[in-house]
């Protein structure tokens, strides 16, 4: 029902390249700044990706959730840790986040299988 | 274009079970509390489901809309009553709710056909 | 801490008149249509005002909440009924609605005192 | 991955007719008022459609974005102008708008091909 | 009831300086990029500020609305043009934008008086 | 311009008691569950409060931000760590979060002074 990680990443890369090909400076800098935001700093990358994930959940953006799920997975997030992030998202953002939680877990399971 | 009620309910049940299998207490209690919220009280179930429906519409969550449309249908909501709920949602939430109104009516028609 | 009903209504009336004085047709029709939306129809006024209230709560607009609280009060809504509307708003919209719930109850108490 | 302009317009027209067939006066007037909003006034149609587009982007409604992209295209918006609108949307609305930017550009390219 | 332009600008400048004094690179670049976004490009500054204004209205951020009202005023926006921007915001974003429209017009009138 | 921590906490406690005095079971359980969500689990309290803070920022709820700032302060969050959380919030949620960032820093400085 959800996209597979492969489908998502192929589409994401293709369209990001298309956007950047337009040579709009603000957009290029915004994409670049977006990358820098999650770099190691006073907070470790794993924490920052968790912050990106919970923000994406409460703002209810499935593609952003998928992106940060992959990064969290790479950073070694465990499923019980993920459940605690999702429970905070649901409490703060309400039951309106439940459908996004279903799609998040479905994608997470695909990421776990892939490994 | 939209999911059928059968597809939606199958997916919804399967993923809810998956989420609850993780044994996260906050999530379990949140799901349980979500159910209690719409139980008969000082307000009848039908009114509460209408409140859930209009909230889902203005927050623009298609899956939540589908869920409450089913409950409203079970509670005997008529199509002219539904239209008044949708018109309040559109006025309060703006034209940004129109695409969700289209999908809501499409799902409602599937529910009416099913019966 | 919140506005009193008198302050709110004075400000609301004064600024609505100011807006309408500009003679923008779309705005005038939108204001007029907004009024028609809550008129008696297949659903009674009280139900429509409850729908307006819960929508305003989940979209977190304190002034809209104040407006619909007044209308609900005029329609004879009881405090236990109000609490059920607020509990649906909090479950659907999440803990982010709690501060708005505090201000809603504070305003409601002012409306009750006024009578 | 996105709908084609033909699929979108067919679905949109069919469901709008279905909604209006229900004879709910508020909904009919709202749809009519929505049309009037973008008519030539003190601001030209092109500017109004750009305002509709950026609003749809920051509110993250893909169907509304598609609708205004078509109108902007009819009004002769250029791709570099579109990129500046999208960059404002991303700055104001944040990286949560990036997935919608991808789908917007994909749809825009379909509109350009069609011509 | 609203802040005056002087109060708003004093507070805004003081706190922006405070934020930038922390020397967080992402935040500094984000603030700088935010400025670049509204610079003359394929679209004139006035159009970009109108796009920023309507985005701020539908996202319902009073301080962002105040900021773009000032910029629009500097760019020579007329009151009838402003009303058309606000009418688009209300149609797209719904009646939930009415309280923000009231505060926008109040601030606009203060800007007109100042001149 | 912002509330002091004392004003905020006094108001918050008084109104929470008022809400709970109504004896609405769903609301009571929701408030209780909200507390449990941030308890030590697989993730430490400090991380959970950071997740609550960033969620409150992107959903733009000043009172929720104040609440989590206090908790983060109690958990020993440093100002550079706070700046990284705020920079993620601004990137994900956009410039619309800047006014909330100003009020967050103002409140944070009051918390630091208090100690």
XYZ file of C-alpha atoms in Angstrom, chain C residues 4-115:
112
model
C -13.896 39.253 28.437
C -16.929 38.604 26.216
C -17.567 42.373 26.116
C -14.032 43.195 24.966
C -14.085 40.436 22.391
C -17.441 41.425 20.918
C -16.634 45.130 20.789
C -13.365 44.503 18.987
C -14.927 41.901 16.680
C -17.811 44.196 15.640
C -15.608 47.226 15.150
C -13.096 45.429 12.949
C -15.734 43.503 10.959
C -17.365 46.852 10.101
C -13.968 48.226 9.121
C -13.331 45.252 6.805
C -16.768 45.460 5.187
C -16.386 49.236 4.709
C -13.748 48.462 2.067
C -16.425 47.187 -0.287
C -14.567 44.081 -1.455
C -17.338 41.884 -2.886
C -15.663 38.530 -2.251
C -15.085 39.395 1.393
C -18.665 40.638 1.832
C -20.096 37.481 0.303
C -17.776 35.321 2.360
C -18.881 36.999 5.586
C -22.519 36.628 4.546
C -22.049 32.969 3.563
C -20.331 32.310 6.886
C -23.524 33.439 8.615
C -25.778 31.261 6.434
C -23.691 28.158 7.156
C -24.908 27.917 10.751
C -28.618 28.543 9.992
C -31.229 25.906 10.834
C -31.247 23.206 8.153
C -31.368 19.414 8.249
C -29.214 19.830 11.337
C -30.358 22.108 14.181
C -28.450 25.318 14.994
C -27.105 23.850 18.225
C -25.484 20.927 16.390
C -24.015 23.247 13.757
C -22.528 25.499 16.412
C -21.011 22.452 18.111
C -19.478 21.495 14.749
C -18.134 25.041 14.381
C -16.723 24.902 17.892
C -14.890 21.600 17.511
C -13.485 22.704 14.134
C -12.198 25.925 15.692
C -10.626 23.952 18.548
C -8.701 21.493 16.361
C -7.585 24.348 14.078
C -6.595 26.176 17.276
C -8.144 29.583 16.709
C -8.973 31.152 20.097
C -11.165 33.916 18.645
C -13.175 31.409 16.594
C -13.548 29.270 19.730
C -14.817 32.308 21.665
C -17.344 33.076 18.954
C -18.757 29.554 18.851
C -18.730 29.244 22.657
C -21.085 32.240 22.783
C -23.363 30.729 20.163
C -23.332 27.337 21.900
C -24.162 29.077 25.184
C -27.104 30.840 23.560
C -28.273 27.467 22.223
C -28.303 26.036 25.741
C -25.210 23.838 25.624
C -24.460 22.409 29.078
C -21.011 22.283 30.648
C -20.835 18.442 30.530
C -21.748 18.586 26.826
C -19.024 21.181 26.301
C -16.514 18.924 28.040
C -17.349 16.114 25.605
C -16.786 18.421 22.640
C -13.472 19.537 24.125
C -12.428 15.946 24.797
C -13.059 15.032 21.148
C -11.034 18.086 20.076
C -8.139 17.057 22.338
C -8.144 13.447 21.175
C -8.340 14.304 17.480
C -6.071 17.363 17.631
C -3.696 16.246 20.385
C -2.179 17.843 23.477
C -1.393 20.885 21.351
C -5.064 21.735 21.963
C -4.677 21.806 25.774
C -3.708 25.507 25.993
C -6.742 26.361 23.843
C -8.891 24.190 26.129
C -7.705 26.233 29.115
C -8.652 29.487 27.389
C -11.961 28.017 26.197
C -13.003 27.014 29.722
C -11.928 30.381 31.105
C -14.117 32.148 28.531
C -16.994 29.720 29.128
C -16.902 30.504 32.848
C -17.125 34.228 32.006
C -20.161 33.509 29.811
C -21.810 31.537 32.630
C -21.152 34.351 35.141
C -22.569 36.956 32.790
C -25.954 35.316 32.641
